[in-house]
Tab-separated table of N, CA, C and O in Angstrom:
chain	number	residue	atom	x	y	z
C	40	MET	N	0.845	-1.178	0.000
C	40	MET	CA	0.000	0.000	0.000
C	40	MET	C	0.890	1.241	0.000
C	40	MET	O	1.923	1.277	0.659
C	41	ARG	N	0.470	2.260	-0.689
C	41	ARG	CA	1.221	3.511	-0.796
C	41	ARG	C	0.399	4.643	-0.190
C	41	ARG	O	-0.805	4.720	-0.415
C	42	THR	N	1.063	5.521	0.582
C	42	THR	CA	0.351	6.604	1.244
C	42	THR	C	1.307	7.756	1.546
C	42	THR	O	2.511	7.613	1.403
C	43	ILE	N	0.758	8.871	1.991
C	43	ILE	CA	1.550	10.020	2.421
C	43	ILE	C	1.540	10.055	3.941
C	43	ILE	O	0.483	9.980	4.565
C	44	TRP	N	2.725	10.165	4.538
C	44	TRP	CA	2.860	10.315	5.981
C	44	TRP	C	3.470	11.670	6.280
C	44	TRP	O	4.217	12.223	5.461
C	45	LYS	N	3.175	12.195	7.463
C	45	LYS	CA	3.675	13.508	7.886
C	45	LYS	C	4.540	13.333	9.121
C	45	LYS	O	4.192	12.584	10.035
C	46	TYR	N	5.677	14.057	9.135
C	46	TYR	CA	6.611	14.012	10.257
C	46	TYR	C	6.941	15.438	10.700
C	46	TYR	O	7.254	16.284	9.854
C	47	PRO	N	6.917	15.711	12.008
C	47	PRO	CA	7.369	17.023	12.480
C	47	PRO	C	8.877	17.144	12.309
C	47	PRO	O	9.604	16.150	12.413
C	48	LEU	N	9.323	18.348	12.042
C	48	LEU	CA	10.754	18.631	11.918
C	48	LEU	C	11.226	19.389	13.151
C	48	LEU	O	10.422	19.997	13.854
C	49	PRO	N	12.532	19.353	13.426
C	49	PRO	CA	13.038	19.943	14.669
C	49	PRO	C	13.004	21.466	14.673
C	49	PRO	O	12.941	22.107	13.624
C	50	LYS	N	13.051	22.011	15.863
C	50	LYS	CA	13.205	23.453	16.062
C	50	LYS	C	14.652	23.830	15.738
C	50	LYS	O	15.536	22.967	15.715
C	51	PRO	N	14.930	25.102	15.501
C	51	PRO	CA	16.287	25.535	15.170
C	51	PRO	C	17.319	25.094	16.214
C	51	PRO	O	17.091	25.188	17.418
C	52	GLY	N	18.442	24.558	15.708
C	52	GLY	CA	19.523	24.109	16.570
C	52	GLY	C	19.277	22.776	17.245
C	52	GLY	O	20.088	22.319	18.036
C	53	LYS	N	18.158	22.133	16.947
C	53	LYS	CA	17.794	20.856	17.579
C	53	LYS	C	17.796	19.739	16.539
C	53	LYS	O	17.930	19.978	15.345
C	54	THR	N	17.613	18.511	17.010
C	54	THR	CA	17.458	17.361	16.131
C	54	THR	C	16.196	16.600	16.522
C	54	THR	O	15.726	16.702	17.654
C	55	LEU	N	15.649	15.853	15.581
C	55	LEU	CA	14.528	14.947	15.841
C	55	LEU	C	14.810	13.654	15.103
C	55	LEU	O	15.270	13.671	13.959
C	56	THR	N	14.529	12.536	15.744
C	56	THR	CA	14.714	11.229	15.125
C	56	THR	C	13.353	10.581	14.933
C	56	THR	O	12.516	10.600	15.836
C	57	HIS	N	13.141	10.038	13.727
C	57	HIS	CA	11.885	9.359	13.401
C	57	HIS	C	12.191	7.990	12.811
C	57	HIS	O	13.198	7.824	12.121
C	58	GLU	N	11.306	7.033	13.057
C	58	GLU	CA	11.356	5.751	12.356
C	58	GLU	C	10.537	5.915	11.084
C	58	GLU	O	9.338	6.198	11.139
C	59	ILE	N	11.194	5.767	9.944
C	59	ILE	CA	10.559	5.986	8.653
C	59	ILE	C	10.762	4.735	7.802
C	59	ILE	O	11.865	4.188	7.760
C	60	PRO	N	9.708	4.282	7.110
C	60	PRO	CA	9.890	3.132	6.227
C	60	PRO	C	11.007	3.385	5.204
C	60	PRO	O	11.218	4.517	4.767
C	61	ARG	N	11.706	2.331	4.850
C	61	ARG	CA	12.839	2.442	3.930
C	61	ARG	C	12.432	3.004	2.568
C	61	ARG	O	13.225	3.676	1.916
C	62	THR	N	11.232	2.733	2.137
C	62	THR	CA	10.780	3.136	0.799
C	62	THR	C	10.022	4.454	0.862
C	62	THR	O	8.820	4.514	0.632
C	63	TRP	N	10.738	5.539	1.144
C	63	TRP	CA	10.095	6.842	1.265
C	63	TRP	C	10.789	7.844	0.364
C	63	TRP	O	11.954	7.695	0.016
C	64	SER	N	10.039	8.863	-0.016
C	64	SER	CA	10.610	10.002	-0.732
C	64	SER	C	9.876	11.257	-0.273
C	64	SER	O	8.696	11.216	0.069
C	65	ILE	N	10.590	12.360	-0.271
C	65	ILE	CA	10.026	13.622	0.210
C	65	ILE	C	9.054	14.184	-0.818
C	65	ILE	O	9.358	14.261	-2.006
C	66	VAL	N	7.874	14.568	-0.348
C	66	VAL	CA	6.869	15.212	-1.184
C	66	VAL	C	6.908	16.721	-0.977
C	66	VAL	O	6.867	17.494	-1.926
C	67	HIS	N	7.017	17.141	0.303
C	67	HIS	CA	6.958	18.575	0.605
C	67	HIS	C	7.502	18.834	2.008
C	67	HIS	O	7.358	18.003	2.894
C	68	VAL	N	8.122	19.995	2.171
C	68	VAL	CA	8.505	20.502	3.488
C	68	VAL	C	7.855	21.870	3.607
C	68	VAL	O	7.994	22.711	2.719
C	69	GLY	N	7.108	22.086	4.689
C	69	GLY	CA	6.419	23.359	4.854
C	69	GLY	C	5.958	23.553	6.289
C	69	GLY	O	6.220	22.730	7.166
C	70	LEU	N	5.261	24.678	6.493
C	70	LEU	CA	4.710	24.977	7.818
C	70	LEU	C	3.257	24.551	7.891
C	70	LEU	O	2.499	24.700	6.929
C	71	GLN	N	2.866	24.029	9.048
C	71	GLN	CA	1.468	23.736	9.340
C	71	GLN	C	1.212	24.214	10.757
C	71	GLN	O	1.846	23.720	11.704
C	72	ASN	N	0.334	25.181	10.895
C	72	ASN	CA	0.034	25.766	12.205
C	72	ASN	C	1.299	26.260	12.907
C	72	ASN	O	1.450	26.109	14.125
C	73	GLY	N	2.234	26.818	12.143
C	73	GLY	CA	3.452	27.387	12.695
C	73	GLY	C	4.581	26.410	12.941
C	73	GLY	O	5.669	26.815	13.342
C	74	ASP	N	4.342	25.116	12.715
C	74	ASP	CA	5.375	24.101	12.926
C	74	ASP	C	5.863	23.560	11.586
C	74	ASP	O	5.068	23.328	10.670
C	75	ALA	N	7.176	23.322	11.493
C	75	ALA	CA	7.752	22.755	10.278
C	75	ALA	C	7.416	21.272	10.204
C	75	ALA	O	7.552	20.542	11.191
C	76	MET	N	6.994	20.835	9.022
C	76	MET	CA	6.611	19.446	8.791
C	76	MET	C	7.216	18.956	7.490
C	76	MET	O	7.463	19.729	6.575
C	77	LEU	N	7.412	17.639	7.419
C	77	LEU	CA	7.836	16.979	6.202
C	77	LEU	C	6.769	15.971	5.823
C	77	LEU	O	6.324	15.187	6.666
C	78	TRP	N	6.345	16.010	4.557
C	78	TRP	CA	5.405	15.029	4.040
C	78	TRP	C	6.178	14.081	3.150
C	78	TRP	O	6.965	14.518	2.290
C	79	ALA	N	5.988	12.775	3.355
C	79	ALA	CA	6.736	11.757	2.620
C	79	ALA	C	5.779	10.788	1.940
C	79	ALA	O	4.752	10.410	2.503
C	80	ASP	N	6.137	10.404	0.721
C	80	ASP	CA	5.433	9.365	-0.025
C	80	ASP	C	6.033	8.031	0.415
C	80	ASP	O	7.216	7.765	0.195
C	81	ILE	N	5.227	7.216	1.075
C	81	ILE	CA	5.668	5.924	1.582
C	81	ILE	C	5.139	4.849	0.642
C	81	ILE	O	3.926	4.677	0.509
C	82	VAL	N	6.047	4.132	-0.016
C	82	VAL	CA	5.633	3.132	-1.001
C	82	VAL	C	5.183	1.843	-0.328
C	82	VAL	O	4.189	1.246	-0.704
C	83	ASP	N	5.901	1.399	0.706
C	83	ASP	CA	5.577	0.144	1.383
C	83	ASP	C	5.399	0.426	2.871
C	83	ASP	O	6.367	0.444	3.628
C	84	THR	N	4.159	0.646	3.293
C	84	THR	CA	3.898	1.003	4.695
C	84	THR	C	4.166	-0.141	5.660
C	84	THR	O	4.286	0.082	6.857
C	85	ASP	N	4.260	-1.363	5.148
C	85	ASP	CA	4.535	-2.523	5.996
C	85	ASP	C	5.999	-2.931	5.977
C	85	ASP	O	6.381	-3.907	6.613
C	86	GLY	N	6.829	-2.166	5.257
C	86	GLY	CA	8.240	-2.506	5.135
C	86	GLY	C	9.031	-2.172	6.383
C	86	GLY	O	8.512	-1.602	7.349
C	87	PRO	N	10.323	-2.508	6.362
C	87	PRO	CA	11.175	-2.241	7.529
C	87	PRO	C	11.332	-0.747	7.776
C	87	PRO	O	11.285	0.061	6.844
C	88	LEU	N	11.504	-0.405	9.052
C	88	LEU	CA	11.673	0.993	9.443
C	88	LEU	C	13.150	1.310	9.659
C	88	LEU	O	13.914	0.462	10.114
C	89	LEU	N	13.531	2.533	9.332
C	89	LEU	CA	14.886	3.020	9.562
C	89	LEU	C	14.824	4.226	10.476
C	89	LEU	O	13.929	5.067	10.346
C	90	LEU	N	15.761	4.330	11.411
C	90	LEU	CA	15.867	5.534	12.237
C	90	LEU	C	16.558	6.613	11.420
C	90	LEU	O	17.665	6.398	10.928
C	91	ARG	N	15.903	7.771	11.260
C	91	ARG	CA	16.476	8.879	10.500
C	91	ARG	C	16.495	10.112	11.381
C	91	ARG	O	15.500	10.447	12.028
C	92	LYS	N	17.635	10.805	11.400
C	92	LYS	CA	17.796	11.994	12.238
C	92	LYS	C	17.753	13.248	11.364
C	92	LYS	O	18.518	13.383	10.417
C	93	PHE	N	16.835	14.164	11.719
C	93	PHE	CA	16.663	15.433	11.024
C	93	PHE	C	17.252	16.557	11.863
C	93	PHE	O	17.143	16.552	13.088
C	94	LEU	N	17.868	17.526	11.196
C	94	LEU	CA	18.496	18.665	11.852
C	94	LEU	C	17.959	19.954	11.249
C	94	LEU	O	17.544	19.972	10.086
C	95	CYS	N	17.999	21.041	12.020
C	95	CYS	CA	17.529	22.348	11.564
C	95	CYS	C	18.630	23.384	11.757
C	95	CYS	O	19.230	23.465	12.836
C	96	PHE	N	18.869	24.184	10.723
C	96	PHE	CA	19.866	25.240	10.768
C	96	PHE	C	19.276	26.522	10.197
C	96	PHE	O	18.508	26.482	9.225
C	97	GLY	N	19.657	27.629	10.771
C	97	GLY	CA	19.281	28.916	10.224
C	97	GLY	C	20.291	29.355	9.180
C	97	GLY	O	21.397	28.816	9.082
C	98	THR	N	19.910	30.344	8.393
C	98	THR	CA	20.829	30.911	7.418
C	98	THR	C	22.045	31.460	8.164
C	98	THR	O	21.902	32.147	9.171
C	99	GLY	N	23.241	31.119	7.692
C	99	GLY	CA	24.479	31.554	8.322
C	99	GLY	C	25.023	30.594	9.362
C	99	GLY	O	26.140	30.775	9.840
C	100	PHE	N	24.240	29.573	9.744
C	100	PHE	CA	24.710	28.565	10.697
C	100	PHE	C	25.758	27.674	10.015
C	100	PHE	O	25.738	27.491	8.802
C	101	ASN	N	26.646	27.083	10.802
C	101	ASN	CA	27.576	26.079	10.280
C	101	ASN	C	26.842	24.760	10.122
C	101	ASN	O	26.159	24.316	11.048
C	102	ILE	N	27.003	24.128	8.959
C	102	ILE	CA	26.294	22.891	8.628
C	102	ILE	C	27.325	21.792	8.362
C	102	ILE	O	28.272	22.014	7.599
C	103	PRO	N	27.166	20.615	8.970
C	103	PRO	CA	28.102	19.518	8.693
C	103	PRO	C	28.129	19.163	7.204
C	103	PRO	O	27.118	19.276	6.507
C	104	ARG	N	29.262	18.707	6.724
C	104	ARG	CA	29.418	18.394	5.298
C	104	ARG	C	28.636	17.159	4.853
C	104	ARG	O	28.243	17.063	3.701
C	105	ASP	N	28.446	16.195	5.752
C	105	ASP	CA	27.895	14.902	5.329
C	105	ASP	C	26.371	14.803	5.393
C	105	ASP	O	25.816	13.732	5.191
C	106	VAL	N	25.669	15.895	5.659
C	106	VAL	CA	24.201	15.849	5.739
C	106	VAL	C	23.591	16.219	4.385
C	106	VAL	O	24.233	16.860	3.563
C	107	SER	N	22.327	15.804	4.178
C	107	SER	CA	21.617	16.068	2.924
C	107	SER	C	20.457	17.020	3.162
C	107	SER	O	19.651	16.808	4.081
C	108	HIS	N	20.336	18.028	2.323
C	108	HIS	CA	19.248	18.998	2.434
C	108	HIS	C	17.924	18.344	2.068
C	108	HIS	O	17.822	17.643	1.058
C	109	VAL	N	16.891	18.557	2.900
C	109	VAL	CA	15.571	18.003	2.600
C	109	VAL	C	14.533	19.081	2.326
C	109	VAL	O	13.503	18.807	1.714
C	110	GLY	N	14.783	20.316	2.766
C	110	GLY	CA	13.825	21.380	2.493
C	110	GLY	C	14.102	22.619	3.318
C	110	GLY	O	14.879	22.583	4.284
C	111	THR	N	13.458	23.700	2.933
C	111	THR	CA	13.615	25.000	3.578
C	111	THR	C	12.240	25.620	3.770
C	111	THR	O	11.378	25.487	2.897
C	112	VAL	N	12.041	26.292	4.902
C	112	VAL	CA	10.789	27.011	5.144
C	112	VAL	C	11.099	28.412	5.647
C	112	VAL	O	12.164	28.650	6.226
C	113	ILE	N	10.167	29.315	5.413
C	113	ILE	CA	10.207	30.658	5.984
C	113	ILE	C	9.087	30.716	7.003
C	113	ILE	O	7.921	30.500	6.662
C	114	ASP	N	9.433	30.978	8.275
C	114	ASP	CA	8.409	30.975	9.314
C	114	ASP	C	7.624	32.283	9.325
C	114	ASP	O	7.896	33.197	8.547
C	115	ASP	N	6.634	32.358	10.206
C	115	ASP	CA	5.746	33.522	10.264
C	115	ASP	C	6.474	34.803	10.655
C	115	ASP	O	5.996	35.893	10.396
C	116	GLY	N	7.655	34.671	11.271
C	116	GLY	CA	8.449	35.834	11.648
C	116	GLY	C	9.438	36.251	10.578
C	116	GLY	O	10.195	37.200	10.768
C	117	GLY	N	9.448	35.531	9.441
C	117	GLY	CA	10.352	35.852	8.354
C	117	GLY	C	11.707	35.175	8.434
C	117	GLY	O	12.574	35.414	7.595
C	118	PHE	N	11.916	34.319	9.450
C	118	PHE	CA	13.178	33.591	9.548
C	118	PHE	C	13.171	32.409	8.582
C	118	PHE	O	12.138	31.764	8.382
C	119	VAL	N	14.328	32.110	8.002
C	119	VAL	CA	14.461	31.007	7.053
C	119	VAL	C	15.189	29.858	7.739
C	119	VAL	O	16.275	30.047	8.295
C	120	TRP	N	14.576	28.666	7.708
C	120	TRP	CA	15.118	27.475	8.362
C	120	TRP	C	15.354	26.398	7.321
C	120	TRP	O	14.496	26.129	6.475
C	121	HIS	N	16.527	25.766	7.410
C	121	HIS	CA	16.950	24.755	6.456
C	121	HIS	C	17.037	23.416	7.175
C	121	HIS	O	17.664	23.315	8.223
C	122	PHE	N	16.414	22.408	6.608
C	122	PHE	CA	16.338	21.081	7.237
C	122	PHE	C	17.208	20.088	6.485
C	122	PHE	O	17.213	20.060	5.259
C	123	TYR	N	17.935	19.310	7.275
C	123	TYR	CA	18.894	18.347	6.737
C	123	TYR	C	18.666	16.981	7.377
C	123	TYR	O	18.086	16.866	8.449
C	124	LEU	N	19.179	15.965	6.695
C	124	LEU	CA	19.066	14.586	7.134
C	124	LEU	C	20.468	14.019	7.290
C	124	LEU	O	21.308	14.154	6.383
C	125	GLU	N	20.739	13.407	8.452
C	125	GLU	CA	22.027	12.748	8.638
C	125	GLU	C	22.078	11.471	7.810
C	125	GLU	O	21.069	10.803	7.622
C	126	PRO	N	23.280	11.131	7.335
C	126	PRO	CA	23.400	9.880	6.562
C	126	PRO	C	23.172	8.669	7.465
C	126	PRO	O	23.326	8.745	8.678
C	127	LEU	N	22.821	7.544	6.840
C	127	LEU	CA	22.632	6.295	7.594
C	127	LEU	C	23.958	5.769	8.086
C	127	LEU	O	24.973	5.950	7.518
């Protein structure tokens, strides 16, 4: 079965870890009710889960070299936040 799942993203300078099925791809990163969220297309909802760690950085923050960008949002205060995923 294929579906869209939603995951909260971390606050600036923080990390969040989620168990996400292996067969996922990012559909959208945006704000919902003031909170950053990631929507993912999950191809196999019954498949194995992987622990994935998400990080948040502001513009001008130092970002580790080995992380992958997943999306950017502009919050209600005009701040720009960039979300990254640590490698497995």
